[in-house]
């Protein structure tokens, strides 16, 4: 089978926002490993920052995978190590649960996998169609799925930001996964909920369609800030383009 060969245009940006004093979001853009991630910490004071930083620091050590299964195994191993470290810190502080969301895109050759826990999201733009690949792990999403809330009611539900999964919250981390084949000009966006609280899906789609990864990140962060940025906001964008020279990027094998 011929290997698909892509150039990768990727960028990540984060901002504390207009209200918060501390940025508890962290992100990773590691094209040589094929790992792109956003982690949104929780736990109060500097605890959330500790959790999200632990996740990203462990993911940085993934190295160069030899296959898609190898990449997933390395990723899951680092998440397990981060989960263990976060729980140990939480126990030593005796200050309640410390944790972090995690949303990640893994890419090897022409294959991708999205893995996530919590309400940080992963989107794809393909052939003009913008879709959410992840599904929020939140109380309000559970109620929507059970038909106990309407979408209109969910918008103002008092516990709409309560998440039901997080790295560090349970003894063993639980991640959902969605996977598929990368097609030329596919664009992925990973973000914390600080973006989607202020920017609509249509606005995100239009921004991704017309700009490079770096330009789109800046536009989306700036738009969030213009609208009040009530939370930390983080955006990672990855675009896969056909490599006209036929060269294979190192991280693609």
CSV table of C-alpha atoms in Angstrom, one decimal:
chain,number,residue,atom,x,y,z
A,1,UNK,CA,0.0,0.0,0.0
A,2,UNK,CA,1.3,3.5,-0.9
A,3,UNK,CA,1.8,5.7,2.1
A,4,UNK,CA,0.0,9.1,2.2
A,5,UNK,CA,2.5,11.9,2.5
A,6,UNK,CA,1.6,15.2,4.1
A,7,UNK,CA,3.1,18.5,5.0
A,8,UNK,CA,1.8,19.6,8.4
A,9,UNK,CA,0.8,23.1,9.2
A,10,UNK,CA,0.3,23.3,13.0
A,11,UNK,CA,0.1,25.9,15.7
A,12,UNK,CA,-1.1,26.3,19.3
A,13,UNK,CA,-1.9,29.5,21.3
A,14,UNK,CA,-3.3,30.1,24.8
A,15,UNK,CA,-4.4,33.1,26.9
A,16,UNK,CA,-5.4,33.6,30.5
A,17,UNK,CA,-8.6,35.5,29.4
A,18,UNK,CA,-10.2,38.6,30.8
A,19,UNK,CA,-11.4,37.3,34.2
A,20,UNK,CA,-9.0,34.7,35.5
A,21,UNK,CA,-5.7,35.5,37.2
A,22,UNK,CA,-4.1,32.2,36.4
A,23,UNK,CA,-3.9,30.2,33.1
A,24,UNK,CA,-4.5,26.5,34.0
A,25,UNK,CA,-4.6,25.5,30.3
A,26,UNK,CA,-1.7,23.8,28.7
A,27,UNK,CA,-1.1,22.6,25.1
A,28,UNK,CA,1.3,20.5,23.1
A,29,UNK,CA,2.2,20.7,19.4
A,30,UNK,CA,4.7,17.9,18.8
A,31,UNK,CA,4.6,17.3,15.1
A,32,UNK,CA,7.7,15.0,15.1
A,33,UNK,CA,5.8,12.6,17.3
A,34,UNK,CA,2.4,13.2,15.8
A,35,UNK,CA,0.9,14.4,19.0
A,36,UNK,CA,-1.3,17.5,19.4
A,37,UNK,CA,-3.1,18.1,22.7
A,38,UNK,CA,-4.9,20.5,25.0
A,39,UNK,CA,-5.3,20.1,28.8
A,40,UNK,CA,-7.6,22.3,30.9
A,41,UNK,CA,-6.7,21.9,34.6
A,42,UNK,CA,-9.2,22.0,37.5
A,43,UNK,CA,-8.9,22.0,41.3
A,44,UNK,CA,-8.7,25.6,42.4
A,45,UNK,CA,-5.7,27.9,43.1
A,46,UNK,CA,-2.6,26.5,41.3
A,47,UNK,CA,-3.8,22.8,41.5
A,48,UNK,CA,-5.3,22.8,38.0
A,49,UNK,CA,-2.1,24.2,36.5
A,50,UNK,CA,-0.2,21.3,38.2
A,51,UNK,CA,-2.5,18.7,36.6
A,52,UNK,CA,-2.5,20.1,33.1
A,53,UNK,CA,1.3,20.7,33.2
A,54,UNK,CA,1.9,17.1,34.4
A,55,UNK,CA,0.0,15.7,31.4
A,56,UNK,CA,1.8,17.9,28.8
A,57,UNK,CA,5.2,17.2,30.3
A,58,UNK,CA,4.7,13.5,30.2
A,59,UNK,CA,3.4,13.6,26.6
A,60,UNK,CA,6.5,15.5,25.6
A,61,UNK,CA,8.6,12.3,26.2
A,62,UNK,CA,6.7,10.2,23.6
A,63,UNK,CA,9.5,10.3,21.1
A,64,UNK,CA,9.2,9.0,17.5
A,65,UNK,CA,6.7,6.1,17.1
A,66,UNK,CA,7.2,3.2,14.7
A,67,UNK,CA,3.5,2.6,14.0
A,68,UNK,CA,0.1,3.9,14.8
A,69,UNK,CA,-0.4,1.2,17.5
A,70,UNK,CA,3.0,2.1,18.9
A,71,UNK,CA,2.0,5.8,19.1
A,72,UNK,CA,-1.3,5.0,20.9
A,73,UNK,CA,0.5,2.8,23.3
A,74,UNK,CA,3.1,5.5,24.1
A,75,UNK,CA,0.4,8.0,24.5
A,76,UNK,CA,-1.7,5.9,26.9
A,77,UNK,CA,1.4,5.0,28.9
A,78,UNK,CA,2.2,8.7,29.4
A,79,UNK,CA,-1.4,9.5,30.4
A,80,UNK,CA,-1.3,6.7,32.9
A,81,UNK,CA,1.9,8.1,34.4
A,82,UNK,CA,0.5,11.6,34.6
A,83,UNK,CA,-2.7,10.3,36.2
A,84,UNK,CA,-0.6,8.6,38.8
A,85,UNK,CA,1.5,11.7,39.5
A,86,UNK,CA,-1.6,13.9,39.7
A,87,UNK,CA,-3.3,11.6,42.2
A,88,UNK,CA,-0.2,11.5,44.3
A,89,UNK,CA,0.0,15.3,44.5
A,90,UNK,CA,-3.7,15.5,45.3
A,91,UNK,CA,-3.3,13.0,48.1
A,92,UNK,CA,-0.3,14.8,49.6
A,93,UNK,CA,-2.2,18.1,49.6
A,94,UNK,CA,-5.4,16.7,51.0
A,95,UNK,CA,-7.2,19.5,49.2
A,96,UNK,CA,-9.8,17.6,47.2
A,97,UNK,CA,-9.6,16.3,43.7
A,98,UNK,CA,-7.0,17.7,41.3
A,99,UNK,CA,-7.5,16.9,37.7
A,100,UNK,CA,-7.5,18.1,34.1
A,101,UNK,CA,-9.4,17.5,30.9
A,102,UNK,CA,-7.4,16.1,28.0
A,103,UNK,CA,-8.2,16.3,24.2
A,104,UNK,CA,-5.6,14.9,21.8
A,105,UNK,CA,-5.0,14.2,18.2
A,106,UNK,CA,-2.6,11.4,17.3
A,107,UNK,CA,-1.4,11.1,13.7
A,108,UNK,CA,0.8,8.5,12.0
A,109,UNK,CA,1.1,8.3,8.2
A,110,UNK,CA,-2.5,8.5,7.0
A,111,UNK,CA,-4.1,7.4,10.2
A,112,UNK,CA,-5.5,9.6,13.0
A,113,UNK,CA,-7.0,9.0,16.4
A,114,UNK,CA,-8.7,11.4,18.7
A,115,UNK,CA,-8.6,10.6,22.4
A,116,UNK,CA,-10.2,12.7,25.2
A,117,UNK,CA,-11.6,13.0,28.7
A,118,UNK,CA,-13.6,15.9,29.9
A,119,UNK,CA,-15.1,18.8,27.9
A,120,UNK,CA,-12.1,20.0,25.9
A,121,UNK,CA,-13.1,19.4,22.3
A,122,UNK,CA,-11.7,18.1,19.0
A,123,UNK,CA,-13.2,19.2,15.6
A,124,UNK,CA,-12.5,18.4,12.0
A,125,UNK,CA,-13.0,20.5,8.9
A,126,UNK,CA,-13.2,18.3,5.8
A,127,UNK,CA,-14.5,19.3,2.4
A,128,UNK,CA,-16.3,22.3,3.9
A,129,UNK,CA,-18.0,20.2,6.6
A,130,UNK,CA,-17.2,21.1,10.2
A,131,UNK,CA,-17.9,18.4,12.8
A,132,UNK,CA,-17.2,17.7,16.4
A,133,UNK,CA,-15.3,14.4,16.8
A,134,UNK,CA,-15.2,14.4,20.6
A,135,UNK,CA,-18.3,14.2,22.9
A,136,UNK,CA,-18.3,16.1,26.1
A,137,UNK,CA,-18.0,14.2,29.3
A,138,UNK,CA,-20.3,16.5,31.3
A,139,UNK,CA,-23.4,16.2,33.4
A,140,UNK,CA,-25.4,18.3,30.9
A,141,UNK,CA,-24.3,16.1,28.0
A,142,UNK,CA,-25.4,13.1,29.9
A,143,UNK,CA,-28.8,14.7,30.5
A,144,UNK,CA,-29.1,15.7,26.8
A,145,UNK,CA,-28.3,12.1,25.7
A,146,UNK,CA,-31.0,10.7,28.0
A,147,UNK,CA,-33.6,13.2,26.7
A,148,UNK,CA,-34.0,14.9,30.1
A,149,UNK,CA,-32.9,18.3,28.8
A,150,UNK,CA,-33.5,20.2,25.6
A,151,UNK,CA,-30.6,22.0,23.9
A,152,UNK,CA,-32.2,25.3,24.9
A,153,UNK,CA,-32.4,24.2,28.5
A,154,UNK,CA,-28.9,23.0,28.4
A,155,UNK,CA,-27.6,26.4,27.5
A,156,UNK,CA,-28.6,27.8,30.9
A,157,UNK,CA,-28.3,24.6,33.1
A,158,UNK,CA,-26.6,25.6,36.4
A,159,UNK,CA,-24.3,22.6,36.3
A,160,UNK,CA,-23.5,22.7,32.6
A,161,UNK,CA,-19.7,23.0,33.2
A,162,UNK,CA,-19.5,20.0,35.6
A,163,UNK,CA,-17.4,17.3,34.0
A,164,UNK,CA,-17.8,13.6,34.6
A,165,UNK,CA,-14.3,12.5,33.5
A,166,UNK,CA,-10.8,14.0,34.1
A,167,UNK,CA,-7.2,12.8,34.2
A,168,UNK,CA,-6.4,12.5,37.9
A,169,UNK,CA,-10.0,12.0,39.1
A,170,UNK,CA,-10.0,8.2,39.0
A,171,UNK,CA,-7.5,5.5,39.8
A,172,UNK,CA,-7.3,4.5,36.1
A,173,UNK,CA,-7.7,7.2,33.4
A,174,UNK,CA,-10.7,6.7,31.0
A,175,UNK,CA,-10.4,8.0,27.5
A,176,UNK,CA,-12.8,7.8,24.6
A,177,UNK,CA,-11.5,7.4,21.1
A,178,UNK,CA,-12.5,8.2,17.5
A,179,UNK,CA,-10.3,7.3,14.6
A,180,UNK,CA,-10.1,7.4,10.8
A,181,UNK,CA,-8.0,8.1,7.8
A,182,UNK,CA,-6.5,11.5,7.1
A,183,UNK,CA,-7.4,13.1,3.8
A,184,UNK,CA,-5.6,15.9,2.0
A,185,UNK,CA,-6.5,19.3,3.4
A,186,UNK,CA,-8.1,17.9,6.6
A,187,UNK,CA,-8.0,20.5,9.4
A,188,UNK,CA,-8.3,19.6,13.0
A,189,UNK,CA,-9.0,22.0,15.9
A,190,UNK,CA,-8.5,21.1,19.6
A,191,UNK,CA,-9.6,23.6,22.2
A,192,UNK,CA,-10.6,24.2,25.8
A,193,UNK,CA,-14.1,25.3,26.6
A,194,UNK,CA,-13.0,28.9,26.9
A,195,UNK,CA,-13.2,29.1,23.1
A,196,UNK,CA,-16.6,27.5,22.5
A,197,UNK,CA,-18.2,29.6,25.3
A,198,UNK,CA,-17.7,32.7,23.0
A,199,UNK,CA,-17.3,31.6,19.4
A,200,UNK,CA,-19.8,29.7,17.4
A,201,UNK,CA,-19.2,26.6,15.2
A,202,UNK,CA,-19.8,28.6,12.0
A,203,UNK,CA,-17.3,31.2,13.1
A,204,UNK,CA,-14.7,28.5,13.8
A,205,UNK,CA,-15.3,26.8,10.5
A,206,UNK,CA,-15.0,30.0,8.5
A,207,UNK,CA,-11.8,31.0,10.3
A,208,UNK,CA,-10.2,27.6,9.7
A,209,UNK,CA,-11.3,27.6,6.0
A,210,UNK,CA,-9.5,30.8,5.0
A,211,UNK,CA,-6.3,30.9,7.1
A,212,UNK,CA,-3.1,29.2,8.0
A,213,UNK,CA,-2.9,27.4,11.4
A,214,UNK,CA,-1.1,30.4,13.0
A,215,UNK,CA,-3.4,33.0,11.6
A,216,UNK,CA,-6.5,31.0,12.6
A,217,UNK,CA,-5.3,30.5,16.1
A,218,UNK,CA,-4.7,34.2,16.5
A,219,UNK,CA,-8.1,35.2,15.1
A,220,UNK,CA,-9.9,32.8,17.4
A,221,UNK,CA,-8.1,33.9,20.5
A,222,UNK,CA,-8.6,37.6,19.6
A,223,UNK,CA,-12.3,37.0,19.0
A,224,UNK,CA,-12.7,35.3,22.4
A,225,UNK,CA,-10.9,38.2,24.1
A,226,UNK,CA,-13.1,40.7,22.3
A,227,UNK,CA,-16.2,38.9,23.7
A,228,UNK,CA,-15.1,38.9,27.3
A,229,UNK,CA,-13.0,35.7,27.6
A,230,UNK,CA,-14.5,34.6,30.9
A,231,UNK,CA,-12.2,31.6,31.1
A,232,UNK,CA,-8.7,30.6,30.0
A,233,UNK,CA,-8.8,29.9,26.2
A,234,UNK,CA,-6.5,27.5,24.3
A,235,UNK,CA,-6.5,26.6,20.6
A,236,UNK,CA,-4.4,24.0,18.7
A,237,UNK,CA,-4.9,23.8,14.9
A,238,UNK,CA,-3.4,21.1,12.6
A,239,UNK,CA,-3.7,21.0,8.8
A,240,UNK,CA,-2.6,18.2,6.6
A,241,UNK,CA,-1.5,19.2,3.1
A,242,UNK,CA,-0.1,17.1,0.2
A,243,UNK,CA,3.6,17.3,0.1
A,244,UNK,CA,4.2,18.4,-3.5
A,245,UNK,CA,7.8,17.2,-3.5
A,246,UNK,CA,6.8,13.7,-2.5
A,247,UNK,CA,9.1,13.8,0.6
A,248,UNK,CA,8.1,12.0,3.7
A,249,UNK,CA,8.1,14.0,6.9
A,250,UNK,CA,10.1,12.4,9.7
A,251,UNK,CA,7.1,12.0,12.0
A,252,UNK,CA,5.1,10.3,9.2
A,253,UNK,CA,7.6,7.4,9.1
